[in-house]
Coordinates of C-alpha atoms in Angstrom, one line a residue:
M19 CA -99.0 9.7 -33.9
T20 CA -101.1 10.6 -36.9
T21 CA -100.5 8.3 -39.8
P22 CA -102.7 9.3 -42.7
F23 CA -101.0 7.1 -45.2
G24 CA -99.1 4.6 -43.0
R25 CA -95.6 4.9 -41.8
A26 CA -93.6 3.0 -44.4
L27 CA -94.0 4.4 -47.7
C28 CA -92.1 3.6 -50.8
A29 CA -91.5 6.2 -53.6
M30 CA -92.1 3.6 -56.2
I31 CA -90.3 3.6 -59.6
T32 CA -92.5 3.6 -62.7
P33 CA -91.8 0.4 -64.7
F34 CA -91.3 0.6 -68.4
T35 CA -91.2 -2.1 -71.0
E36 CA -87.9 -2.4 -73.0
T37 CA -89.4 -0.3 -75.9
G38 CA -90.1 2.5 -73.3
T39 CA -93.9 2.1 -72.9
L40 CA -95.6 2.0 -69.5
D41 CA -95.5 -1.5 -68.0
L42 CA -98.7 -1.8 -66.0
D43 CA -98.3 -5.6 -65.4
G44 CA -94.8 -4.8 -64.0
A45 CA -96.2 -2.0 -61.7
Q46 CA -98.7 -4.3 -60.3
T47 CA -96.1 -7.0 -59.8
L48 CA -93.7 -4.6 -58.1
A49 CA -96.4 -2.9 -55.9
T50 CA -97.6 -6.4 -54.7
H51 CA -94.0 -7.2 -54.0
L52 CA -93.3 -4.0 -51.9
I53 CA -96.5 -4.4 -49.9
A54 CA -95.6 -8.1 -49.1
H55 CA -92.1 -7.0 -47.8
G56 CA -93.3 -4.2 -45.4
C57 CA -94.6 -1.2 -47.2
D58 CA -97.8 0.1 -46.1
G59 CA -98.1 2.9 -48.6
L60 CA -96.8 3.8 -52.3
V61 CA -96.2 7.0 -53.8
L62 CA -96.6 7.0 -57.4
S63 CA -95.4 9.5 -60.1
G64 CA -93.0 11.3 -57.8
T65 CA -89.5 12.2 -58.9
T66 CA -88.4 8.6 -58.4
G67 CA -91.4 7.6 -60.6
E68 CA -90.0 9.8 -63.5
S69 CA -93.1 12.1 -63.4
P70 CA -91.5 14.8 -65.5
T71 CA -91.4 12.4 -68.5
T72 CA -94.9 10.5 -68.0
S73 CA -97.9 11.7 -69.5
D74 CA -101.1 12.6 -67.6
A75 CA -102.9 9.6 -69.1
E76 CA -100.0 7.4 -68.0
K77 CA -100.1 8.7 -64.4
S78 CA -103.9 7.9 -64.2
A79 CA -103.3 4.5 -65.7
L80 CA -100.6 3.7 -63.2
I81 CA -102.8 4.7 -60.3
A82 CA -105.7 2.6 -61.5
A83 CA -103.5 -0.4 -62.1
V84 CA -101.8 -0.2 -58.7
R85 CA -105.0 0.3 -56.9
E86 CA -106.4 -2.9 -58.6
A87 CA -103.3 -4.9 -57.4
V88 CA -103.1 -3.7 -53.8
A89 CA -106.8 -3.1 -53.1
D90 CA -107.2 -1.8 -49.6
R91 CA -103.8 -3.3 -48.4
A92 CA -101.9 -0.1 -48.8
S93 CA -102.5 3.6 -49.4
I94 CA -101.8 5.1 -52.7
V95 CA -100.4 8.7 -52.8
A96 CA -100.3 10.2 -56.3
G97 CA -97.5 12.7 -57.0
I98 CA -99.3 15.5 -59.1
G99 CA -96.7 18.3 -58.9
T100 CA -96.2 20.6 -61.9
A101 CA -95.0 24.2 -62.4
D102 CA -98.6 25.1 -63.2
T103 CA -101.5 25.6 -60.8
R104 CA -104.3 24.7 -63.1
H105 CA -102.5 21.7 -64.4
T106 CA -101.8 20.5 -60.9
A107 CA -105.4 20.9 -60.0
D108 CA -106.5 18.9 -63.1
L109 CA -104.1 16.2 -62.1
A110 CA -105.5 16.1 -58.7
R111 CA -109.0 15.5 -60.0
E112 CA -107.8 12.8 -62.3
A113 CA -105.9 11.0 -59.5
E114 CA -109.0 11.2 -57.3
K115 CA -111.1 9.5 -60.1
A116 CA -108.4 6.9 -60.7
G117 CA -108.4 5.8 -57.1
A118 CA -105.7 7.5 -55.2
D119 CA -105.9 8.0 -51.4
G120 CA -103.9 11.1 -51.2
L121 CA -101.8 13.8 -53.2
L122 CA -98.3 14.7 -53.0
V123 CA -97.8 18.2 -54.1
I124 CA -94.5 20.1 -54.6
P125 CA -94.3 24.0 -54.8
P126 CA -94.2 25.3 -58.5
Y127 CA -90.7 24.8 -59.9
Y128 CA -88.7 27.1 -62.0
S129 CA -90.9 30.3 -61.6
R130 CA -89.8 30.3 -58.0
P131 CA -92.8 32.1 -56.5
P132 CA -92.6 33.9 -53.3
Q133 CA -94.2 32.4 -50.2
D134 CA -97.7 33.9 -50.4
A135 CA -98.0 32.5 -53.9
I136 CA -96.8 29.0 -52.8
E137 CA -99.3 29.2 -50.0
A138 CA -102.1 30.0 -52.4
H139 CA -101.1 27.3 -54.8
F140 CA -101.2 24.7 -52.1
R141 CA -104.7 26.0 -50.9
E142 CA -106.1 25.8 -54.4
I143 CA -104.9 22.3 -55.0
A144 CA -106.3 21.2 -51.6
D145 CA -109.6 22.7 -52.6
A146 CA -109.8 20.8 -55.9
T147 CA -110.7 17.4 -54.5
E148 CA -111.8 15.7 -51.3
L149 CA -108.4 13.9 -51.0
P150 CA -105.9 14.7 -48.2
L151 CA -102.7 16.4 -49.3
M152 CA -99.1 15.8 -48.4
L153 CA -96.8 19.0 -49.0
Y154 CA -93.5 18.2 -50.5
D155 CA -90.6 20.5 -49.6
I156 CA -87.5 19.7 -51.8
P157 CA -85.8 22.9 -52.6
I158 CA -82.9 21.3 -54.3
R159 CA -85.2 20.4 -57.1
T160 CA -87.9 23.0 -57.0
G161 CA -85.6 26.1 -56.4
T162 CA -88.0 27.4 -53.6
R163 CA -88.3 26.2 -49.9
V164 CA -91.7 25.9 -48.3
E165 CA -90.8 27.9 -45.3
P166 CA -91.8 26.6 -41.7
E167 CA -94.1 29.5 -41.2
T168 CA -95.8 28.8 -44.4
I169 CA -96.4 25.2 -43.4
L170 CA -97.8 26.4 -40.1
R171 CA -100.4 28.4 -41.9
L172 CA -101.1 25.7 -44.4
A173 CA -101.6 23.2 -41.5
E174 CA -104.9 25.0 -40.7
H175 CA -106.5 23.7 -44.0
P176 CA -108.4 20.5 -43.1
R177 CA -107.1 18.5 -46.1
I178 CA -103.4 19.3 -45.8
V179 CA -102.4 16.6 -43.4
A180 CA -98.7 15.6 -44.0
V181 CA -95.3 16.9 -45.0
K182 CA -92.7 15.0 -47.0
D183 CA -89.5 16.6 -45.8
C184 CA -86.3 16.9 -48.1
S185 CA -85.3 20.4 -46.8
Y186 CA -82.4 19.2 -44.7
D187 CA -83.7 21.8 -42.2
F188 CA -84.1 19.6 -39.1
L189 CA -84.7 22.4 -36.8
G190 CA -87.5 23.9 -39.0
A191 CA -89.1 20.3 -39.0
Q192 CA -89.1 20.0 -35.3
K193 CA -90.6 23.5 -35.0
V194 CA -93.5 22.3 -37.2
L195 CA -93.9 19.1 -35.4
D196 CA -94.1 21.0 -32.1
R197 CA -96.9 23.2 -33.3
T198 CA -99.0 21.2 -35.5
D199 CA -100.6 17.8 -35.9
L200 CA -99.2 17.3 -39.4
A201 CA -97.7 13.9 -40.3
Y202 CA -94.0 14.4 -40.9
Y203 CA -92.3 12.0 -43.3
A204 CA -88.6 11.7 -43.9
G205 CA -88.1 12.2 -47.7
C206 CA -84.3 11.5 -47.4
D207 CA -83.4 8.1 -46.2
E208 CA -80.5 9.1 -44.2
H209 CA -83.0 10.9 -42.0
N210 CA -85.7 8.1 -41.5
L211 CA -84.7 7.2 -37.9
A212 CA -83.6 10.7 -36.8
L213 CA -87.0 12.2 -37.8
Y214 CA -89.0 9.4 -36.5
A215 CA -87.2 9.7 -33.1
V216 CA -88.4 13.3 -32.7
G217 CA -92.0 12.6 -33.5
G218 CA -92.0 12.1 -37.3
T219 CA -94.5 9.6 -38.9
G220 CA -92.3 7.5 -41.0
Y221 CA -90.8 7.7 -44.4
V222 CA -91.3 8.3 -48.1
S223 CA -88.3 6.3 -49.5
T224 CA -86.8 5.7 -52.8
V225 CA -84.5 3.1 -51.3
A226 CA -87.4 1.1 -50.0
N227 CA -87.8 0.0 -53.7
V228 CA -84.9 -2.5 -53.1
I229 CA -84.7 -3.1 -49.2
P230 CA -88.3 -2.6 -48.0
S231 CA -88.1 -5.0 -45.1
H232 CA -84.8 -3.6 -43.8
L233 CA -86.1 0.0 -43.6
R234 CA -89.4 -1.1 -42.1
G235 CA -87.3 -3.0 -39.4
V236 CA -85.8 0.4 -38.3
L237 CA -89.2 1.7 -37.5
D238 CA -90.4 -1.5 -36.0
A239 CA -87.3 -1.8 -33.8
F240 CA -87.7 1.8 -32.4
D241 CA -91.4 1.2 -31.7
A242 CA -90.4 -1.9 -29.8
G243 CA -88.2 0.2 -27.7
D244 CA -85.1 -1.3 -29.0
T245 CA -83.3 2.0 -30.0
T246 CA -80.0 0.3 -30.1
Q247 CA -81.1 -2.1 -32.8
A248 CA -83.0 0.7 -34.7
A249 CA -79.7 2.6 -34.8
R250 CA -77.9 -0.3 -36.0
L251 CA -80.2 -1.1 -38.6
Q252 CA -80.3 2.5 -40.0
Q253 CA -76.5 2.7 -39.9
R254 CA -76.0 -0.6 -41.7
A255 CA -78.1 0.7 -44.5
T256 CA -76.0 3.8 -44.9
P257 CA -73.6 2.6 -47.6
L258 CA -76.5 1.5 -49.8
I259 CA -78.4 4.6 -49.2
E260 CA -75.3 6.7 -50.2
A261 CA -74.7 4.6 -53.2
I262 CA -78.3 4.8 -54.4
M263 CA -78.9 8.4 -53.6
S264 CA -75.6 10.3 -53.4
A265 CA -73.0 8.7 -55.8
G266 CA -73.5 11.0 -58.6
L267 CA -76.6 9.5 -60.4
P268 CA -80.2 10.2 -59.8
G269 CA -82.0 7.8 -57.4
T270 CA -84.2 6.7 -60.2
V271 CA -81.3 5.5 -62.2
T272 CA -79.6 3.5 -59.5
T273 CA -82.7 2.0 -58.2
K274 CA -83.9 0.8 -61.6
A275 CA -80.4 -0.7 -62.2
L276 CA -80.6 -2.6 -58.9
L277 CA -84.3 -3.7 -59.4
T278 CA -83.4 -5.0 -62.9
A279 CA -80.5 -7.1 -61.4
L280 CA -82.9 -8.6 -58.9
N281 CA -85.2 -9.6 -61.6
L282 CA -88.0 -7.2 -60.4
P283 CA -89.9 -5.0 -62.8
A284 CA -88.3 -1.6 -63.7
G285 CA -87.2 -1.4 -67.2
P286 CA -85.4 1.4 -68.7
V287 CA -85.3 5.0 -67.7
R288 CA -86.7 7.7 -70.0
A289 CA -84.5 10.4 -71.6
P290 CA -83.0 12.7 -70.6
L291 CA -81.8 10.1 -67.9
R292 CA -79.4 7.5 -68.9
P293 CA -79.0 4.0 -67.5
A294 CA -76.3 3.1 -64.9
D295 CA -73.4 1.2 -66.2
R296 CA -72.4 -2.4 -65.5
T297 CA -69.7 -1.2 -62.8
T298 CA -72.3 0.8 -60.9
T299 CA -74.7 -2.0 -61.0
D300 CA -72.3 -4.5 -59.7
G301 CA -71.4 -2.1 -56.9
L302 CA -75.0 -1.7 -55.8
L303 CA -75.5 -5.4 -56.0
S304 CA -72.6 -6.0 -53.7
L305 CA -73.6 -3.5 -51.2
R306 CA -77.3 -4.9 -51.0
R307 CA -76.0 -8.6 -50.7
T308 CA -73.8 -7.4 -47.8
L309 CA -76.7 -5.8 -46.1
T310 CA -79.2 -8.6 -46.6
T311 CA -77.0 -11.5 -45.8
A312 CA -75.3 -10.0 -42.6

């Protein structure tokens, strides 16, 4: 199995101070905590990291701070997706300078380019640096699929090495797994075990911010041949996964609420997002407590 960035990757939130500024000390503390509890890679400035509302300078500062904190104990993949190919290429170069190990790139959003333009976009970004690239297929946010045939062509590029899959096209994922050596990461936590079982590499998980060791345990049990235990662990996490990711609020909001309640660095979300209310936070805490004490 190809694991260019590790198996258990957390799509890390971006901590802010109470006044809304970037909390680099908090980012270092949280990154260190996540690595100590089973994550072998961190994805910074993805959707969960509130990339639409952080500046280019903040993105670079975040990478540099987390790199300092984790050294070579974990991979760092920088989210650099924008709607503008030139801007994305600039962010790729800045991420490389700041110390990232790889790049996470979405297709340009809003403009909804056709597949040949999406392919050209990814190739231009892959040629902008020496860093390996993870394609991110999340049509619910970008408005555009990265079709399996497009991924098959892009797999020929030497620096395009991985996919984060949020397409909900399990058949398409298996077709690409069968015909390429790309590392395939589940981007939706409910698919972590299912994709791993058919040859996936692991996951890029928002929920790993709050239960990193539990989700790592799913993969470890499967690797040890205990598929029953792997399935049991995955199923036990389902209520919390649903509450964080599918209960009507963005995963960033619910994750930050739960991290704050656990006394881990998070801070507020930036507008236009709004914080979770007390009832939601109490419900999340209860689900996590049930999961971690059973």
